[in-house]
Each structure stands twice: as structure tokens, then as C-alpha cells.
């Protein structure tokens, strides 16, 4: 049953994203930037998906520290790994856009740097988990690290409001925003597609954590024999 | 009005200007396709990584269960 739901969600995500790709191709080019502007339809939803993943990881980590229930630890690692993939997609698409508009692949701007630091912190979280053998100690240290890593997320989000950055000013949820309503609909639809994809990926990754726990208990049983 | 303005602009532009603008638009479009391709490649690679890990875990579970059954038979 669970597998069927995942297949349906995955297929739905692919359908939405394929349809959106067709819609995006038909949209007019932005006056100043031209076709490359359309990268926003992937760049921004990927960032929002990564933020949702980071908030979920924070919640799961706090829940683990509160309850010591390993299902929260499994959820935290699953959602962090998926969020990392989406943040990587966000950073790469942003860099490609920058090459055309700014003439450079990268600049040490507050938004870009804080996003890269965020990626490195969550990659560090996954590395930390590999470095600790004992499950309770691993889950506790990882939960604390995840909470600390989350401190960077508001900096990434608000950096374009707090500082004068080379990165464009916010066009959504802002008084200066001038994103047309029909474009916003496409962007939100693409976000829904990516979010569904992230949910499917997280559910698969979560199942793998359950399998890993089963392997650990089978190994313990084999040692005890 | 918009069409008239564009026609007047094109009439003033030299052939070099038009070629340059066409090249810019082409480059812009190429980079857009690289961007979408890169994003999809990252997500596809992650999915492939998940599939590979899933297979490895299933194989490990099967092997461990077989080993435990064998040991139980021996005892």
C-alpha cells in the first residue's frame, strides 16, 4: 500500500514538472534578462524545498532529543539528505544564471556564501553520522549538530533583506515584488512538483533507515548465536 | 505601438548589432538549458544513489537472514 502511494505521488510529481516545463517554454522572455530568467522557475522552488527540508530536520532533531525515539532520528537524516540534493540544485542553477547576468560563476556575496555554508553544514551533519559508531551517541550528536546548523537557514533567507547584496532583491512576499500573477502560478506549481518529489525521496530514504536498523538487529542476533 | 517601436529600433541597428543580439539570445537560451539539465542531473543522480543503496540493503538483509537460518539449523 505504502509503495503504491509512493508510486502515485512520484508519477504525479513527474507529470506536474513535465507540464510546467512545457508551460515555462511557452512563457515570454523577461525584458532585461531574456530566456535565462526562466531559471527562476527551478532555482527558487528548489530553495524553498530545501528550506522546508531544513525546518523538518530541525523539528525531527528536537523531537529526538525530547523523546529519544529513533524514528525521529531516521526522519531527520532522511529529510536532510534530500534537502541537500535540492540545495545543490539551487546553488548550481544560481551559478549558471550568474555566469550569464553577472559574467561570473560565483561571488562571495552574503546570500551565496551563507547558502554554500548551509550546504557544507548539512553535508558535515551526514559526515558526522558516519564518524560515530554507537547509535544513541550518533543520534544525539547529530540532533544537536542539526539544530546548530539550522541557525544558518534564517541568515540565508533574510540575507537579501538585511544586507545590500549582489543577489537580486526579493520579488516574492515583499512590497517591492513585481512578479506577474500567472508566472507566480507556474512557480508555485513547479514548487508543488518538487515538493512531491522530495516527499517521495524522503519516504524511500526513511525506509532505507528502517532497513539499516533491521540489518543492525540481525547482526546483533548473529553475534549472540 | 510595441511593434512600431521594435521596427524603428531594428531599422536603426547595424547588421553587426543584430548579429550580436542574436548571439546573446542564443547564448542565453543555451545557458538556460544547461541550468535545467544540471538541476535534473543532480536530482537523477540522487535517485540513482537511492536505488543503488536500496538494492545493497535488500541484499544484506537476505544474506543475514539466510546466515541466521543456517546457524539455527546447525544448533
Coordinates of C-alpha atoms in Angstrom, one line a residue:
Chain A
X1 CA 0.0 0.0 0.0
X2 CA 2.8 2.4 1.0
X3 CA 4.7 1.6 -2.2
X4 CA 1.6 2.3 -4.3
X5 CA 1.1 5.7 -2.6
X6 CA 4.8 6.5 -3.3
X7 CA 4.5 5.4 -7.0
X8 CA 1.3 7.6 -7.4
X9 CA 3.0 10.6 -5.7
X10 CA 6.1 10.1 -7.8
X11 CA 4.2 9.9 -11.1
X12 CA 2.1 12.9 -10.1
X13 CA 5.3 14.9 -9.4
X14 CA 6.8 14.0 -12.8
X15 CA 3.5 14.9 -14.6
X16 CA 3.4 18.3 -12.9
X17 CA 7.1 19.0 -13.6
X18 CA 6.8 17.9 -17.2
X19 CA 3.7 20.0 -17.8
X20 CA 5.4 23.0 -16.1
X21 CA 8.5 22.6 -18.3
X22 CA 6.1 22.9 -21.3
X23 CA 4.4 26.0 -19.8
X24 CA 7.7 27.6 -18.9
X25 CA 9.0 27.1 -22.5
X26 CA 5.9 29.0 -23.8
X27 CA 6.2 32.0 -21.4
X28 CA 7.5 35.2 -22.9
X29 CA 11.1 36.2 -22.2
X30 CA 11.9 38.7 -19.4
X31 CA 12.6 42.1 -20.9
X32 CA 16.0 42.8 -19.3
X33 CA 17.5 39.3 -18.8
X34 CA 16.0 37.3 -21.7
X35 CA 15.5 33.5 -21.6
X36 CA 17.9 32.8 -18.7
X37 CA 15.4 34.5 -16.3
X38 CA 13.3 31.4 -16.6
X39 CA 15.8 29.5 -14.5
X40 CA 14.0 31.2 -11.5
X41 CA 11.2 28.6 -12.0
X42 CA 13.5 25.9 -10.8
X43 CA 16.0 27.9 -8.7
X44 CA 13.5 29.4 -6.3
X45 CA 11.3 26.3 -5.8
X46 CA 14.4 24.2 -5.2
X47 CA 15.5 26.7 -2.5
X48 CA 12.0 26.6 -0.9
X49 CA 12.0 22.8 -0.9
X50 CA 15.5 22.8 0.8
X51 CA 14.1 25.3 3.5
X52 CA 11.1 23.0 4.1
X53 CA 13.6 20.1 4.5
X54 CA 15.7 22.1 6.9
X55 CA 12.7 23.1 9.1
X56 CA 11.6 19.4 9.1
X57 CA 15.1 18.3 10.1
X58 CA 15.1 20.8 12.9
X59 CA 11.7 19.6 14.2
X60 CA 12.7 15.9 14.0
X61 CA 16.0 16.6 15.8
X62 CA 14.3 18.5 18.6
X63 CA 11.7 15.6 18.9
X64 CA 14.5 13.1 19.1
X65 CA 16.3 14.9 21.9
X66 CA 13.0 15.2 23.7
X67 CA 11.8 11.6 23.3
X68 CA 14.9 9.6 22.4
X69 CA 12.8 7.8 19.8
X70 CA 15.0 6.7 16.9
X71 CA 12.2 7.2 14.3
X72 CA 12.7 10.9 14.6
X73 CA 16.5 10.5 14.1
X74 CA 15.7 8.4 11.0
X75 CA 13.4 11.1 9.7
X76 CA 16.0 13.8 10.4
X77 CA 18.7 12.1 8.4
X78 CA 16.3 11.2 5.5
X79 CA 15.0 14.8 5.1
X80 CA 18.5 16.3 5.5
X81 CA 19.9 14.2 2.7
X82 CA 17.0 15.1 0.4
X83 CA 17.3 18.8 1.3
X84 CA 21.0 18.7 0.5
X85 CA 20.2 17.5 -3.1
X86 CA 17.7 20.3 -3.6
X87 CA 20.1 22.9 -2.2
X88 CA 22.8 21.6 -4.6
X89 CA 20.4 22.1 -7.5
X90 CA 19.6 25.6 -6.2
X91 CA 23.3 26.5 -6.0
X92 CA 24.2 25.1 -9.4
X93 CA 21.2 26.8 -11.2
X94 CA 22.1 30.1 -9.4
X95 CA 25.7 29.9 -10.5
X96 CA 24.6 29.3 -14.2
X97 CA 22.3 32.3 -14.0
X98 CA 25.1 34.4 -12.5
X99 CA 27.5 33.4 -15.4
X100 CA 25.1 35.0 -17.9
X101 CA 23.9 38.0 -15.9
X102 CA 27.0 38.9 -13.9
X103 CA 29.6 37.4 -16.1
X104 CA 31.0 35.3 -13.2
X105 CA 30.1 31.9 -11.9
X106 CA 30.5 32.8 -8.2
X107 CA 30.9 35.8 -5.9
X108 CA 31.4 35.9 -2.1
X109 CA 28.1 37.7 -1.7
X110 CA 26.2 37.2 1.7
X111 CA 23.3 35.2 0.2
X112 CA 25.6 32.9 -1.9
X113 CA 28.1 32.4 0.8
X114 CA 25.5 31.7 3.5
X115 CA 23.8 29.2 1.2
X116 CA 27.1 27.5 0.5
X117 CA 27.9 27.4 4.2
X118 CA 24.4 25.9 4.8
X119 CA 25.1 23.2 2.3
X120 CA 28.5 22.5 3.9
X121 CA 27.0 22.3 7.4
X122 CA 24.3 19.8 6.4
X123 CA 27.0 17.8 4.5
X124 CA 29.0 17.9 7.7
X125 CA 25.9 16.5 9.5
X126 CA 25.9 13.5 7.3
X127 CA 29.7 13.0 7.7
X128 CA 29.4 13.3 11.4
X129 CA 26.8 10.4 11.4
X130 CA 29.3 8.2 9.5
X131 CA 32.0 9.0 12.1
X132 CA 30.1 7.8 15.2
X133 CA 29.5 4.1 15.7
X134 CA 27.3 3.9 18.8
X135 CA 23.7 4.6 17.7
X136 CA 22.4 6.6 20.7
X137 CA 25.5 8.8 20.8
X138 CA 25.4 9.2 17.0
X139 CA 21.7 10.3 17.0
X140 CA 22.2 12.7 19.9
X141 CA 25.3 14.4 18.5
X142 CA 23.6 14.6 15.1
X143 CA 20.5 16.1 16.5
X144 CA 22.5 18.8 18.3
X145 CA 24.5 19.5 15.2
X146 CA 21.4 19.7 13.1
X147 CA 19.9 22.3 15.5
X148 CA 23.1 24.3 15.3
X149 CA 23.2 24.0 11.5
X150 CA 19.7 25.4 11.3
X151 CA 20.9 28.7 12.7
X152 CA 22.3 29.4 9.2
X153 CA 18.9 29.0 7.5
X154 CA 17.4 32.3 8.6
X155 CA 20.6 34.1 7.7
X156 CA 20.3 32.6 4.1
X157 CA 16.7 33.6 3.9
X158 CA 16.9 37.1 5.3
X159 CA 20.3 38.0 3.9
X160 CA 18.8 39.8 0.9
X161 CA 16.6 41.8 3.2
X162 CA 19.3 42.5 5.9
X163 CA 22.2 43.3 3.6
X164 CA 22.9 45.0 0.3
X165 CA 23.8 42.1 -1.8
X166 CA 24.7 41.4 -5.4
X167 CA 21.9 38.7 -5.4
X168 CA 18.6 40.2 -6.7
X169 CA 16.2 41.7 -4.1
X170 CA 13.2 39.5 -3.1
X171 CA 10.4 39.5 -5.6
X172 CA 8.0 37.3 -3.6
X173 CA 6.4 38.1 -0.2
X174 CA 7.9 41.6 -0.5
X175 CA 6.5 45.1 -1.0
X176 CA 9.0 45.6 -3.9
X177 CA 7.8 42.3 -5.6
X178 CA 6.7 42.6 -9.2
X179 CA 6.3 39.0 -10.2
X180 CA 3.3 38.6 -12.6
X181 CA 0.4 36.6 -11.1
X182 CA 0.4 34.0 -14.0
X183 CA 4.2 33.5 -13.6
X184 CA 3.7 33.1 -9.8
X185 CA 1.1 30.3 -10.5
X186 CA 3.7 28.4 -12.7
X187 CA 6.4 28.9 -10.0
X188 CA 4.1 27.6 -7.2
X189 CA 3.0 24.7 -9.4
X190 CA 6.7 23.8 -10.0
X191 CA 7.3 24.0 -6.3
X192 CA 4.4 21.6 -5.7
X193 CA 6.0 19.2 -8.1
X194 CA 9.4 19.4 -6.5
X195 CA 7.9 19.1 -3.0
X196 CA 6.1 15.9 -4.0
X197 CA 9.3 14.6 -5.4
X198 CA 11.1 15.5 -2.1
X199 CA 8.4 13.7 -0.1
X200 CA 8.8 10.5 -2.3
X201 CA 12.6 10.7 -1.9
X202 CA 12.3 11.2 1.8
X203 CA 9.9 8.3 2.2
X204 CA 12.3 6.0 0.3
X205 CA 15.3 7.2 2.3
X206 CA 13.3 6.7 5.5
X207 CA 12.6 3.1 4.5
X208 CA 16.3 2.6 4.0
X209 CA 17.0 3.8 7.5
X210 CA 14.4 1.2 8.8
X211 CA 16.2 -1.5 6.7
X212 CA 19.5 -0.4 8.2
X213 CA 18.1 -0.8 11.7
X214 CA 16.8 -4.3 10.7
X215 CA 20.3 -5.1 9.5
X216 CA 21.9 -3.9 12.7
X217 CA 19.5 -6.1 14.8
X218 CA 20.1 -9.1 12.5
X219 CA 23.9 -8.6 13.0
X220 CA 23.4 -8.4 16.8
X221 CA 21.4 -11.7 16.7
X222 CA 24.1 -13.3 14.6
X223 CA 26.8 -12.2 17.1
X224 CA 24.7 -13.5 20.0
X225 CA 24.4 -17.0 18.5
Chain B
X1 CA 2.8 50.6 -30.7
X2 CA 5.2 48.0 -29.4
X3 CA 5.7 46.6 -32.8
X4 CA 6.4 50.0 -34.3
X5 CA 9.0 50.8 -31.6
X6 CA 10.7 47.5 -32.3
X7 CA 10.6 48.1 -36.1
X8 CA 12.2 51.5 -35.6
X9 CA 14.8 50.0 -33.3
X10 CA 15.7 47.3 -35.8
X11 CA 15.9 49.9 -38.6
X12 CA 18.5 51.9 -36.7
X13 CA 20.6 48.8 -35.8
X14 CA 23.6 47.8 -37.9
X15 CA 23.9 44.2 -39.2
X16 CA 26.6 43.7 -36.5
X17 CA 24.3 44.8 -33.8
X18 CA 21.6 42.4 -34.9
X19 CA 24.1 39.5 -35.1
X20 CA 25.4 40.4 -31.6
X21 CA 21.9 40.5 -30.2
X22 CA 21.0 37.1 -31.9
X23 CA 24.2 35.6 -30.4
X24 CA 23.3 37.0 -27.0
X25 CA 19.8 35.4 -27.2
X26 CA 21.3 32.1 -28.3
X27 CA 23.8 32.1 -25.5
X28 CA 21.1 33.0 -23.0
X29 CA 19.0 30.1 -24.2
X30 CA 21.9 27.6 -24.1
X31 CA 22.7 28.6 -20.5
X32 CA 19.0 28.1 -19.6
X33 CA 19.1 24.6 -21.0
X34 CA 22.4 23.9 -19.1
X35 CA 20.7 25.1 -15.9
X36 CA 17.7 22.9 -16.2
X37 CA 19.8 19.9 -17.3
X38 CA 22.2 20.4 -14.4
X39 CA 19.4 20.5 -11.9
X40 CA 17.8 17.4 -13.3
X41 CA 21.1 15.6 -13.4
X42 CA 21.7 16.3 -9.7
X43 CA 18.2 15.0 -8.7
X44 CA 18.5 12.0 -11.1
X45 CA 22.0 11.1 -9.6
X46 CA 20.5 11.3 -6.1
X47 CA 17.6 9.0 -7.2
X48 CA 20.1 6.5 -8.7
X49 CA 22.1 6.6 -5.5
X50 CA 18.9 5.8 -3.5
X51 CA 18.1 2.9 -5.9
X52 CA 21.7 1.5 -5.5
X53 CA 21.5 1.8 -1.7
X54 CA 18.1 0.1 -1.6
X55 CA 19.4 -2.9 -3.6
X56 CA 22.5 -3.2 -1.3
X57 CA 20.4 -3.1 1.8
X58 CA 17.9 -5.7 0.5
X59 CA 20.9 -8.0 -0.4
X60 CA 22.4 -7.6 3.0
X61 CA 19.1 -8.4 4.7
X62 CA 18.6 -11.5 2.6
X63 CA 22.2 -12.7 3.3
X64 CA 21.9 -12.1 7.0
X65 CA 18.6 -13.9 7.2
X66 CA 20.0 -16.9 5.3
X67 CA 23.0 -17.0 7.6
X68 CA 20.9 -16.9 10.7
X69 CA 18.6 -19.7 9.4
X70 CA 21.7 -21.8 8.6
X71 CA 23.1 -21.2 12.1
X72 CA 19.7 -22.1 13.7
X73 CA 19.6 -25.4 11.7
X74 CA 23.2 -26.2 12.9
X75 CA 22.3 -25.7 16.5

